[in-house]
mmCIF file of C-alpha atoms and ligand atoms in Angstrom:
data_model
loop_
_atom_site.group_PDB
_atom_site.id
_atom_site.type_symbol
_atom_site.label_atom_id
_atom_site.label_comp_id
_atom_site.label_asym_id
_atom_site.label_seq_id
_atom_site.Cartn_x
_atom_site.Cartn_y
_atom_site.Cartn_z
ATOM 1 C CA UNK A 1 0.000 0.000 0.000
ATOM 2 C CA UNK A 2 1.322 3.440 -0.909
ATOM 3 C CA UNK A 3 2.396 5.649 1.976
ATOM 4 C CA UNK A 4 -0.044 8.512 2.451
ATOM 5 C CA UNK A 5 1.465 11.959 2.555
ATOM 6 C CA UNK A 6 0.327 14.867 4.643
ATOM 7 C CA UNK A 7 -0.737 16.849 1.561
ATOM 8 C CA UNK A 8 -4.421 16.204 0.819
ATOM 9 C CA UNK A 9 -5.473 15.767 -2.794
ATOM 10 C CA UNK A 10 -9.178 16.190 -1.938
ATOM 11 C CA UNK A 11 -10.716 18.281 0.831
ATOM 12 C CA UNK A 12 -14.453 17.830 1.262
ATOM 13 C CA UNK A 13 -16.189 20.376 3.475
ATOM 14 C CA UNK A 14 -19.810 20.624 4.549
ATOM 15 C CA UNK A 15 -20.985 18.509 1.638
ATOM 16 C CA UNK A 16 -24.777 18.368 1.327
ATOM 17 C CA UNK A 17 -27.143 16.835 -1.225
ATOM 18 C CA UNK A 18 -30.869 17.213 -0.732
ATOM 19 C CA UNK A 19 -33.211 15.763 -3.349
ATOM 20 C CA UNK A 20 -36.574 17.513 -3.512
ATOM 21 C CA UNK A 21 -39.516 15.382 -2.451
ATOM 22 C CA UNK A 22 -42.510 16.285 -4.596
ATOM 23 C CA UNK A 23 -46.213 15.513 -4.598
ATOM 24 C CA UNK A 24 -48.737 15.758 -7.449
ATOM 25 C CA UNK A 25 -48.534 14.617 -11.049
ATOM 26 C CA UNK A 26 -49.549 17.641 -13.085
ATOM 27 C CA UNK A 27 -48.688 20.382 -10.643
ATOM 28 C CA UNK A 28 -45.672 19.266 -8.641
ATOM 29 C CA UNK A 29 -45.324 20.708 -5.178
ATOM 30 C CA UNK A 30 -42.206 20.284 -3.083
ATOM 31 C CA UNK A 31 -43.260 18.767 0.229
ATOM 32 C CA UNK A 32 -39.833 18.121 1.700
ATOM 33 C CA UNK A 33 -36.362 16.856 0.897
ATOM 34 C CA UNK A 34 -34.500 13.583 0.962
ATOM 35 C CA UNK A 35 -31.377 14.491 2.916
ATOM 36 C CA UNK A 36 -29.182 11.961 1.124
ATOM 37 C CA UNK A 37 -25.941 13.625 2.269
ATOM 38 C CA UNK A 38 -26.166 16.109 5.095
ATOM 39 C CA UNK A 39 -22.838 17.608 6.100
ATOM 40 C CA UNK A 40 -19.859 15.447 5.214
ATOM 41 C CA UNK A 41 -16.234 16.513 5.804
ATOM 42 C CA UNK A 42 -13.091 14.581 5.002
ATOM 43 C CA UNK A 43 -9.620 14.865 3.524
ATOM 44 C CA UNK A 44 -8.116 12.355 1.127
ATOM 45 C CA UNK A 45 -4.330 12.259 1.334
ATOM 46 C CA UNK A 46 -2.279 11.822 -1.809
ATOM 47 C CA UNK A 47 -1.710 8.091 -2.301
ATOM 48 C CA UNK A 48 -4.122 7.269 0.491
ATOM 49 C CA UNK A 49 -7.127 4.937 0.497
ATOM 50 C CA UNK A 50 -10.087 6.197 2.466
ATOM 51 C CA UNK A 51 -12.740 3.558 3.002
ATOM 52 C CA UNK A 52 -16.334 4.752 3.373
ATOM 53 C CA UNK A 53 -18.703 2.279 4.946
ATOM 54 C CA UNK A 54 -22.378 2.252 5.838
ATOM 55 C CA UNK A 55 -25.674 0.493 5.252
ATOM 56 C CA UNK A 56 -27.559 0.788 1.991
ATOM 57 C CA UNK A 57 -29.239 4.187 1.609
ATOM 58 C CA UNK A 58 -26.870 6.125 3.909
ATOM 59 C CA UNK A 59 -25.624 8.332 1.067
ATOM 60 C CA UNK A 60 -22.407 6.679 -0.090
ATOM 61 C CA UNK A 61 -23.188 6.691 -3.809
ATOM 62 C CA UNK A 62 -24.421 10.265 -3.588
ATOM 63 C CA UNK A 63 -21.063 11.328 -2.124
ATOM 64 C CA UNK A 64 -19.303 9.394 -4.894
ATOM 65 C CA UNK A 65 -21.389 11.048 -7.617
ATOM 66 C CA UNK A 66 -20.656 14.497 -6.264
ATOM 67 C CA UNK A 67 -16.910 13.772 -6.168
ATOM 68 C CA UNK A 68 -16.926 12.907 -9.877
ATOM 69 C CA UNK A 69 -19.418 15.650 -10.744
ATOM 70 C CA UNK A 70 -22.302 13.386 -11.765
ATOM 71 C CA UNK A 71 -24.366 15.276 -9.169
ATOM 72 C CA UNK A 72 -24.117 18.897 -8.098
ATOM 73 C CA UNK A 73 -23.949 19.448 -4.346
ATOM 74 C CA UNK A 74 -26.758 21.392 -2.663
ATOM 75 C CA UNK A 75 -24.055 22.966 -0.489
ATOM 76 C CA UNK A 76 -20.433 22.490 0.469
ATOM 77 C CA UNK A 77 -17.035 22.401 -1.168
ATOM 78 C CA UNK A 78 -14.956 19.748 -2.875
ATOM 79 C CA UNK A 79 -11.405 21.055 -3.162
ATOM 80 C CA UNK A 80 -9.051 19.266 -5.527
ATOM 81 C CA UNK A 81 -5.465 20.373 -4.869
ATOM 82 C CA UNK A 82 -6.869 23.390 -3.080
ATOM 83 C CA UNK A 83 -9.382 24.475 -5.723
ATOM 84 C CA UNK A 84 -13.145 24.194 -5.156
ATOM 85 C CA UNK A 85 -14.302 22.173 -8.151
ATOM 86 C CA UNK A 86 -18.005 22.633 -7.418
ATOM 87 C CA UNK A 87 -17.701 26.182 -8.751
ATOM 88 C CA UNK A 88 -15.873 25.338 -11.961
ATOM 89 C CA UNK A 89 -17.456 25.104 -15.378
ATOM 90 C CA UNK A 90 -16.419 24.685 -19.002
ATOM 91 C CA UNK A 91 -12.813 23.868 -19.774
ATOM 92 C CA UNK A 92 -11.554 24.248 -16.225
ATOM 93 C CA UNK A 93 -14.109 21.701 -15.006
ATOM 94 C CA UNK A 94 -13.330 19.295 -17.826
ATOM 95 C CA UNK A 95 -9.617 19.417 -17.013
ATOM 96 C CA UNK A 96 -10.238 18.643 -13.346
ATOM 97 C CA UNK A 97 -12.784 15.903 -14.027
ATOM 98 C CA UNK A 98 -10.198 14.004 -15.977
ATOM 99 C CA UNK A 99 -8.244 13.529 -12.778
ATOM 100 C CA UNK A 100 -11.080 12.110 -10.696
ATOM 101 C CA UNK A 101 -12.664 8.988 -12.144
ATOM 102 C CA UNK A 102 -15.248 6.514 -10.913
ATOM 103 C CA UNK A 103 -15.462 2.729 -10.904
ATOM 104 C CA UNK A 104 -19.105 1.715 -10.638
ATOM 105 C CA UNK A 105 -20.756 -0.841 -8.438
ATOM 106 C CA UNK A 106 -22.375 -3.129 -10.926
ATOM 107 C CA UNK A 107 -20.294 -4.307 -13.875
ATOM 108 C CA UNK A 108 -23.407 -5.972 -15.321
ATOM 109 C CA UNK A 109 -25.359 -2.760 -15.835
ATOM 110 C CA UNK A 110 -22.624 -0.126 -16.124
ATOM 111 C CA UNK A 111 -21.139 -1.454 -19.403
ATOM 112 C CA UNK A 112 -23.133 -0.789 -22.573
ATOM 113 C CA UNK A 113 -23.943 -4.279 -23.970
ATOM 114 C CA UNK A 114 -23.918 -3.034 -27.574
ATOM 115 C CA UNK A 115 -20.399 -1.617 -27.431
ATOM 116 C CA UNK A 116 -17.188 -3.588 -27.822
ATOM 117 C CA UNK A 117 -14.753 -3.629 -24.962
ATOM 118 C CA UNK A 118 -12.419 -1.493 -27.029
ATOM 119 C CA UNK A 119 -15.087 1.169 -27.511
ATOM 120 C CA UNK A 120 -16.093 1.063 -23.848
ATOM 121 C CA UNK A 121 -12.563 1.534 -22.552
ATOM 122 C CA UNK A 122 -11.710 4.081 -25.230
ATOM 123 C CA UNK A 123 -14.900 6.122 -24.784
ATOM 124 C CA UNK A 124 -13.311 8.680 -22.423
ATOM 125 C CA UNK A 125 -10.917 9.600 -25.259
ATOM 126 C CA UNK A 126 -13.887 10.944 -27.253
ATOM 127 C CA UNK A 127 -14.294 13.608 -24.574
ATOM 128 C CA UNK A 128 -10.556 14.055 -23.983
ATOM 129 C CA UNK A 129 -8.907 13.490 -27.369
ATOM 130 C CA UNK A 130 -5.803 15.284 -26.111
ATOM 131 C CA UNK A 131 -4.942 12.264 -23.939
ATOM 132 C CA UNK A 132 -4.913 9.858 -26.892
ATOM 133 C CA UNK A 133 -4.986 11.030 -30.514
ATOM 134 C CA UNK A 134 -7.150 8.776 -32.721
ATOM 135 C CA UNK A 135 -4.285 6.799 -34.218
ATOM 136 C CA UNK A 136 -2.913 5.749 -30.839
ATOM 137 C CA UNK A 137 -6.166 4.719 -29.166
ATOM 138 C CA UNK A 138 -6.283 1.055 -30.083
ATOM 139 C CA UNK A 139 -2.821 0.512 -28.685
ATOM 140 C CA UNK A 140 -3.675 2.451 -25.529
ATOM 141 C CA UNK A 141 -6.798 0.353 -24.959
ATOM 142 C CA UNK A 142 -4.815 -2.860 -25.488
ATOM 143 C CA UNK A 143 -2.234 -1.651 -22.965
ATOM 144 C CA UNK A 144 -5.048 -0.967 -20.497
ATOM 145 C CA UNK A 145 -6.484 -4.461 -20.993
ATOM 146 C CA UNK A 146 -3.059 -5.853 -20.246
ATOM 147 C CA UNK A 147 -2.659 -3.653 -17.155
ATOM 148 C CA UNK A 148 -5.908 -4.976 -15.637
ATOM 149 C CA UNK A 149 -5.012 -8.587 -16.392
ATOM 150 C CA UNK A 150 -7.125 -9.197 -19.508
ATOM 151 C CA UNK A 151 -5.949 -10.508 -22.868
ATOM 152 C CA UNK A 152 -5.425 -7.516 -25.226
ATOM 153 C CA UNK A 153 -6.831 -9.677 -28.040
ATOM 154 C CA UNK A 154 -10.270 -9.436 -26.413
ATOM 155 C CA UNK A 155 -10.583 -5.845 -27.605
ATOM 156 C CA UNK A 156 -13.375 -6.606 -30.101
ATOM 157 C CA UNK A 157 -15.493 -8.719 -27.753
ATOM 158 C CA UNK A 158 -18.724 -7.658 -26.066
ATOM 159 C CA UNK A 159 -19.433 -7.429 -22.306
ATOM 160 C CA UNK A 160 -21.652 -10.536 -22.255
ATOM 161 C CA UNK A 161 -18.652 -12.630 -23.283
ATOM 162 C CA UNK A 162 -16.983 -11.904 -19.936
ATOM 163 C CA UNK A 163 -17.489 -13.043 -16.339
ATOM 164 C CA UNK A 164 -18.472 -10.595 -13.588
ATOM 165 C CA UNK A 165 -14.900 -10.230 -12.367
ATOM 166 C CA UNK A 166 -13.615 -9.652 -15.900
ATOM 167 C CA UNK A 167 -16.309 -7.052 -16.506
ATOM 168 C CA UNK A 168 -15.234 -5.170 -13.422
ATOM 169 C CA UNK A 169 -11.662 -5.253 -14.781
ATOM 170 C CA UNK A 170 -13.044 -3.627 -17.936
ATOM 171 C CA UNK A 171 -14.742 -0.967 -15.771
ATOM 172 C CA UNK A 172 -11.444 -0.367 -13.992
ATOM 173 C CA UNK A 173 -9.575 -0.098 -17.311
ATOM 174 C CA UNK A 174 -12.060 2.546 -18.445
ATOM 175 C CA UNK A 175 -11.579 4.372 -15.133
ATOM 176 C CA UNK A 176 -7.810 4.407 -15.765
ATOM 177 C CA UNK A 177 -8.004 5.493 -19.418
ATOM 178 C CA UNK A 178 -7.475 9.184 -18.689
ATOM 179 C CA UNK A 179 -4.672 8.498 -16.190
ATOM 180 C CA UNK A 180 -6.538 9.995 -13.227
ATOM 181 C CA UNK A 181 -5.021 10.705 -9.833
ATOM 182 C CA UNK A 182 -8.120 9.863 -7.813
ATOM 183 C CA UNK A 183 -10.386 6.852 -8.255
ATOM 184 C CA UNK A 184 -13.744 6.771 -6.525
ATOM 185 C CA UNK A 185 -14.712 3.098 -6.371
ATOM 186 C CA UNK A 186 -18.372 2.712 -5.431
ATOM 187 C CA UNK A 187 -18.799 -0.789 -4.004
ATOM 188 C CA UNK A 188 -16.592 -2.177 -6.785
ATOM 189 C CA UNK A 189 -16.812 -5.771 -5.596
ATOM 190 C CA UNK A 190 -20.293 -5.948 -4.020
ATOM 191 C CA UNK A 191 -21.899 -7.472 -7.111
ATOM 192 C CA UNK A 192 -19.169 -10.113 -7.502
ATOM 193 C CA UNK A 193 -18.872 -13.644 -6.172
ATOM 194 C CA UNK A 194 -16.926 -13.812 -2.929
ATOM 195 C CA UNK A 195 -14.297 -15.922 -4.666
ATOM 196 C CA UNK A 196 -13.396 -13.132 -7.126
ATOM 197 C CA UNK A 197 -13.770 -10.171 -4.750
ATOM 198 C CA UNK A 198 -10.240 -10.576 -3.396
ATOM 199 C CA UNK A 199 -8.769 -10.730 -6.909
ATOM 200 C CA UNK A 200 -10.339 -7.417 -7.836
ATOM 201 C CA UNK A 201 -9.273 -5.817 -4.545
ATOM 202 C CA UNK A 202 -5.726 -7.075 -5.146
ATOM 203 C CA UNK A 203 -5.789 -5.619 -8.645
ATOM 204 C CA UNK A 204 -6.873 -2.230 -7.274
ATOM 205 C CA UNK A 205 -4.024 -2.335 -4.741
ATOM 206 C CA UNK A 206 -1.473 -3.167 -7.417
ATOM 207 C CA UNK A 207 -2.754 -0.373 -9.668
ATOM 208 C CA UNK A 208 -2.596 2.057 -6.769
ATOM 209 C CA UNK A 209 1.129 1.610 -6.296
ATOM 210 C CA UNK A 210 1.815 1.340 -10.024
ATOM 211 C CA UNK A 211 0.048 4.621 -10.889
ATOM 212 C CA UNK A 212 0.239 6.334 -7.484
ATOM 213 C CA UNK A 213 -3.529 6.600 -7.209
ATOM 214 C CA UNK A 214 -5.577 7.933 -4.313
ATOM 215 C CA UNK A 215 -8.753 5.967 -3.592
ATOM 216 C CA UNK A 216 -12.106 6.620 -2.063
ATOM 217 C CA UNK A 217 -13.235 3.038 -1.627
ATOM 218 C CA UNK A 218 -16.901 2.580 -0.779
ATOM 219 C CA UNK A 219 -18.423 -0.564 0.721
ATOM 220 C CA UNK A 220 -21.423 -1.550 2.804
ATOM 221 C CA UNK A 221 -19.364 -4.062 4.709
ATOM 222 C CA UNK A 222 -16.421 -3.363 7.006
ATOM 223 C CA UNK A 223 -14.703 -6.637 6.161
ATOM 224 C CA UNK A 224 -13.957 -5.580 2.573
ATOM 225 C CA UNK A 225 -12.504 -2.131 3.266
ATOM 226 C CA UNK A 226 -10.255 -3.472 6.002
ATOM 227 C CA UNK A 227 -7.867 -5.000 3.493
ATOM 228 C CA UNK A 228 -7.419 -1.943 1.370
ATOM 229 C CA UNK A 229 -8.012 1.159 3.537
ATOM 230 C CA UNK A 230 -5.524 3.360 5.372
ATOM 231 C CA UNK A 231 -8.386 5.160 7.085
ATOM 232 C CA UNK A 232 -12.080 4.417 7.346
ATOM 233 C CA UNK A 233 -15.087 6.724 7.646
ATOM 234 C CA UNK A 234 -18.365 5.219 8.833
ATOM 235 C CA UNK A 235 -21.556 6.813 7.469
ATOM 236 C CA UNK A 236 -25.050 6.769 8.922
ATOM 237 C CA UNK A 237 -28.024 8.612 7.396
ATOM 238 C CA UNK A 238 -26.038 11.099 5.373
ATOM 239 C CA UNK A 239 -23.261 11.855 7.864
ATOM 240 C CA UNK A 240 -19.879 10.487 8.891
ATOM 241 C CA UNK A 241 -20.273 9.232 12.459
ATOM 242 C CA UNK A 242 -16.776 7.893 13.059
ATOM 243 C CA UNK A 243 -13.457 8.206 11.308
ATOM 244 C CA UNK A 244 -10.043 6.839 12.108
ATOM 245 C CA UNK A 245 -7.121 4.761 11.002
ATOM 246 C CA UNK A 246 -7.902 1.255 9.957
ATOM 247 C CA UNK A 247 -6.471 -0.068 13.253
ATOM 248 C CA UNK A 248 -8.442 2.363 15.475
ATOM 249 C CA UNK A 249 -11.743 1.657 13.759
ATOM 250 C CA UNK A 250 -11.354 -2.102 13.883
ATOM 251 C CA UNK A 251 -9.748 -2.442 17.284
ATOM 252 C CA UNK A 252 -11.178 0.464 19.303
ATOM 253 C CA UNK A 253 -14.416 1.638 17.726
ATOM 254 C CA UNK A 254 -16.093 4.256 19.932
ATOM 255 C CA UNK A 255 -19.340 4.988 18.082
ATOM 256 C CA UNK A 256 -22.150 2.552 18.938
ATOM 257 C CA UNK A 257 -23.032 2.227 15.240
ATOM 258 C CA UNK A 258 -19.487 1.199 14.303
ATOM 259 C CA UNK A 259 -19.478 -1.231 17.216
ATOM 260 C CA UNK A 260 -22.674 -2.775 15.902
ATOM 261 C CA UNK A 261 -21.362 -3.023 12.334
ATOM 262 C CA UNK A 262 -18.154 -4.624 13.566
ATOM 263 C CA UNK A 263 -19.924 -7.124 15.740
ATOM 264 C CA UNK A 264 -21.449 -8.519 12.557
ATOM 265 C CA UNK A 265 -18.035 -9.064 10.920
ATOM 266 C CA UNK A 266 -16.587 -12.564 11.388
ATOM 267 C CA UNK A 267 -13.458 -12.514 13.554
ATOM 268 C CA UNK A 268 -10.731 -14.898 12.379
ATOM 269 C CA UNK A 269 -8.781 -14.707 15.661
ATOM 270 C CA UNK A 270 -10.606 -16.650 18.428
ATOM 271 C CA UNK A 271 -8.863 -14.558 21.123
ATOM 272 C CA UNK A 272 -10.369 -11.380 19.735
ATOM 273 C CA UNK A 273 -13.824 -12.887 19.697
ATOM 274 C CA UNK A 274 -14.126 -12.697 23.473
ATOM 275 C CA UNK A 275 -14.270 -8.895 23.405
ATOM 276 C CA UNK A 276 -16.758 -8.826 20.661
ATOM 277 C CA UNK A 277 -20.327 -9.528 21.597
ATOM 278 C CA UNK A 278 -22.844 -9.694 18.811
ATOM 279 C CA UNK A 279 -24.939 -6.516 18.727
ATOM 280 C CA UNK A 280 -28.210 -6.828 16.896
ATOM 281 C CA UNK A 281 -29.508 -3.463 15.759
ATOM 282 C CA UNK A 282 -33.223 -3.192 16.245
ATOM 283 C CA UNK A 283 -35.445 -1.347 13.792
ATOM 284 C CA UNK A 284 -34.785 -0.053 10.296
ATOM 285 C CA UNK A 285 -32.721 2.915 9.192
ATOM 286 C CA UNK A 286 -35.062 5.943 9.493
ATOM 287 C CA UNK A 287 -36.037 7.791 6.323
ATOM 288 C CA UNK A 288 -33.517 10.422 5.207
ATOM 289 C CA UNK A 289 -36.527 12.643 4.453
ATOM 290 C CA UNK A 290 -37.305 12.760 8.144
ATOM 291 C CA UNK A 291 -34.212 11.953 10.230
ATOM 292 C CA UNK A 292 -34.512 11.804 14.034
ATOM 293 C CA UNK A 293 -33.718 14.984 15.983
ATOM 294 C CA UNK A 294 -30.384 15.208 17.749
ATOM 295 C CA UNK A 295 -28.359 12.092 17.038
ATOM 296 C CA UNK A 296 -29.677 10.344 13.958
ATOM 297 C CA UNK A 297 -28.695 6.986 15.339
ATOM 298 C CA UNK A 298 -30.643 7.368 18.571
ATOM 299 C CA UNK A 299 -33.696 5.342 17.455
ATOM 300 C CA UNK A 300 -31.472 2.268 17.214
ATOM 301 C CA UNK A 301 -28.862 3.042 19.869
ATOM 302 C CA UNK A 302 -28.776 1.112 23.124
ATOM 303 C CA UNK A 303 -26.873 3.934 24.822
ATOM 304 C CA UNK A 304 -29.338 6.674 23.850
ATOM 305 C CA UNK A 305 -30.618 9.048 26.544
ATOM 306 C CA UNK A 306 -32.298 12.424 26.719
ATOM 307 C CA UNK A 307 -29.366 14.505 25.514
ATOM 308 C CA UNK A 308 -29.193 12.427 22.323
ATOM 309 C CA UNK A 309 -32.612 13.678 21.176
ATOM 310 C CA UNK A 310 -31.759 17.322 21.907
ATOM 311 C CA UNK A 311 -28.211 17.863 20.687
ATOM 312 C CA UNK A 312 -26.620 16.844 17.396
ATOM 313 C CA UNK A 313 -23.298 15.122 18.155
ATOM 314 C CA UNK A 314 -20.532 16.417 15.863
ATOM 315 C CA UNK A 315 -17.087 15.124 15.006
ATOM 316 C CA UNK A 316 -14.882 17.204 17.299
ATOM 317 C CA UNK A 317 -11.762 17.398 15.171
ATOM 318 C CA UNK A 318 -11.659 19.528 11.996
ATOM 319 C CA UNK A 319 -11.061 17.342 8.936
ATOM 320 C CA UNK A 320 -7.595 18.803 8.255
ATOM 321 C CA UNK A 321 -6.337 17.370 11.550
ATOM 322 C CA UNK A 322 -7.863 13.979 11.002
ATOM 323 C CA UNK A 323 -5.265 12.616 8.593
ATOM 324 C CA UNK A 324 -3.358 9.477 9.393
ATOM 325 C CA UNK A 325 -0.528 11.398 10.981
ATOM 326 C CA UNK A 326 -2.733 14.061 12.569
ATOM 327 C CA UNK A 327 -2.807 14.679 16.321
ATOM 328 C CA UNK A 328 -6.359 13.356 16.635
ATOM 329 C CA UNK A 329 -6.708 10.832 13.888
ATOM 330 C CA UNK A 330 -9.609 9.046 15.544
ATOM 331 C CA UNK A 331 -12.922 10.832 16.083
ATOM 332 C CA UNK A 332 -16.476 9.837 16.820
ATOM 333 C CA UNK A 333 -19.743 11.821 16.637
ATOM 334 C CA UNK A 334 -21.311 10.468 19.829
ATOM 335 C CA UNK A 335 -21.989 12.329 23.087
ATOM 336 C CA UNK A 336 -20.898 9.311 25.060
ATOM 337 C CA UNK A 337 -18.034 7.983 22.943
ATOM 338 C CA UNK A 338 -15.679 8.051 25.948
ATOM 339 C CA UNK A 339 -17.826 5.616 27.895
ATOM 340 C CA UNK A 340 -16.817 2.013 27.978
ATOM 341 C CA UNK A 341 -18.501 -0.113 25.355
ATOM 342 C CA UNK A 342 -21.390 -1.769 27.187
ATOM 343 C CA UNK A 343 -23.708 -4.070 25.336
ATOM 344 C CA UNK A 344 -27.311 -4.180 26.622
HETATM 345 N N1 ADP B 401 -31.905 10.919 -7.617
HETATM 346 C C1 ADP B 401 -32.452 10.741 -6.422
HETATM 347 N N2 ADP B 401 -33.651 11.310 -6.097
HETATM 348 C C2 ADP B 401 -34.191 11.154 -4.873
HETATM 349 N N3 ADP B 401 -33.621 10.455 -3.879
HETATM 350 C C3 ADP B 401 -32.443 9.865 -4.130
HETATM 351 C C4 ADP B 401 -31.787 9.973 -5.403
HETATM 352 N N4 ADP B 401 -30.615 9.271 -5.357
HETATM 353 C C5 ADP B 401 -30.549 8.757 -4.109
HETATM 354 N N5 ADP B 401 -31.636 9.111 -3.376
HETATM 355 C C6 ADP B 401 -31.888 8.746 -1.975
HETATM 356 O O1 ADP B 401 -30.812 9.227 -1.208
HETATM 357 C C7 ADP B 401 -30.484 8.302 -0.171
HETATM 358 C C8 ADP B 401 -29.026 7.903 -0.292
HETATM 359 O O2 ADP B 401 -28.868 7.112 -1.474
HETATM 360 P P1 ADP B 401 -27.457 6.533 -1.936
HETATM 361 O O3 ADP B 401 -26.459 7.638 -1.959
HETATM 362 O O4 ADP B 401 -27.678 5.787 -3.196
HETATM 363 O O5 ADP B 401 -27.087 5.532 -0.740
HETATM 364 P P2 ADP B 401 -26.061 4.298 -0.691
HETATM 365 O O6 ADP B 401 -25.161 4.385 -1.874
HETATM 366 O O7 ADP B 401 -25.351 4.469 0.620
HETATM 367 O O8 ADP B 401 -26.902 3.064 -0.696
HETATM 368 C C9 ADP B 401 -31.473 7.152 -0.311
HETATM 369 O O9 ADP B 401 -32.540 7.374 0.577
HETATM 370 C C10 ADP B 401 -31.908 7.247 -1.743
HETATM 371 O O10 ADP B 401 -33.212 6.723 -1.902
HETATM 372 S S1 SF4 B 402 -25.075 10.374 20.706
HETATM 373 FE FE1 SF4 B 402 -26.476 9.107 21.921
HETATM 374 S S2 SF4 B 402 -27.819 8.091 20.435
HETATM 375 FE FE2 SF4 B 402 -26.070 8.921 19.321
HETATM 376 S S3 SF4 B 402 -24.658 7.241 19.196
HETATM 377 FE FE3 SF4 B 402 -24.076 8.404 21.002
HETATM 378 S S4 SF4 B 402 -25.190 7.469 22.703
HETATM 379 FE FE4 SF4 B 402 -26.135 6.716 20.800
HETATM 380 MG MG1 MG B 403 -24.730 2.978 -3.326
#
C-alpha cells in the first residue's frame, strides 16, 4: 500500500445533497427533501485509500457522484489540490474531471452491452482526445487491458462474453483510461462472487502503487474495506459518524453504530472474539426525508438518553487534523463515545 502523505489531494467540506420530495402529477409541489448527504467533511491524502462504509441508503453513492461531478452538491465544497471544483465550469471543469474517475458498483449494468470492450474503454478519449490522438487509441486500450489482467486480443469482444470479475476489470480499465489521480470506487466488488472479490481488490491495490492513485473506496461491509483502507469513515443517514485509522476503527471503535457493524463481521482470531459480543440493531434505518432529531442513530442506539434527542453530536476534530498522521486521527460523533462499550 502506498504511503499517504500529509498533503491532501481532496478536501471535502460541509458537503450536502438534498433531493426535492414532490407531490402531485400535473402540478408538482415540493413537500420536503431527501437528505441523502447532510454535512460530510473529510480529507483524502495523496496516495491514500479512504474507506467509506455504511448500510444501503446512507448516502455513499451520492457522495461518490458528487466527487466525480455526476451530481451537483446542494451545499459544500470539494477542493481538488486546493481548488473548489463545485464552482468550476467549461474547460476548467473538464480538465479537473479528468483527474477524478469513478469505478461503478455493478459491472453488469454499467457497461453498454452493444459496445465492444475497445469502444467502452476508449470512450473517455472521445471527450478528452488530447490524452490519446485517434491513431494511438487502439494501442492504448490494449495496454489498459493488459494492465488490468485481460488478454489484449479481447478488444473486439462484447461485455456478455466476460465473467463478472472480468467485466469489473473492464470498468477499472475505463476508469484508468485518462490516467486519473483519484479513483472513486463505489462498491466495486459488491456485485461479484466472494471468490473473485479478493482478486479485484488485489488488482486495485497493485494499480494504486503502479500509478500512485488515491482511492475513495466505498463498501457496505467493514470486512472488505479493512484490506485496502488506510483510514475508514463510517456513514449513517447522510453523515460520517466515526473516522479513524484502519487499526483504530477495527480495534477500538467508539461509536455505537461502528461497534454494531463490527460485531457482525466474522473474527478470524478466536482470542479477539471474546471482546466482541454480537450486537443486533433493532429497527430499520429511518427515512432520510425525516431523520430523528439530535443524534440520527438514537432510534437504534442502546446507549441513547435524553441529551441524544436534543443535541446533534458532531465530530470534534476539523477534517484537516484527522489525517493518518494528525494529532487526533480518531474521532467519533457520539456524546458518550468516551464511555466504555457496554452491550445491553
Ligand atoms: N436521484 C435521487 N432522487 C431522490 N432520492 C435519491 C436519489 N438518489 C438517491 N436518493 C436517496 O438518497 C439516499 C441515499 O442514497 P445513496 O447515496 O444511493 O445511498 P447508498 O449508496 O449508501 O446506498 C437514499 O434514501 C436514496 O433513496
Ligand atoms: S449520541 Fe447518543 S444516540 Fe447517538 S450514538 Fe451516542 S449514545 Fe447513541
Ligand atoms: Mg450505493
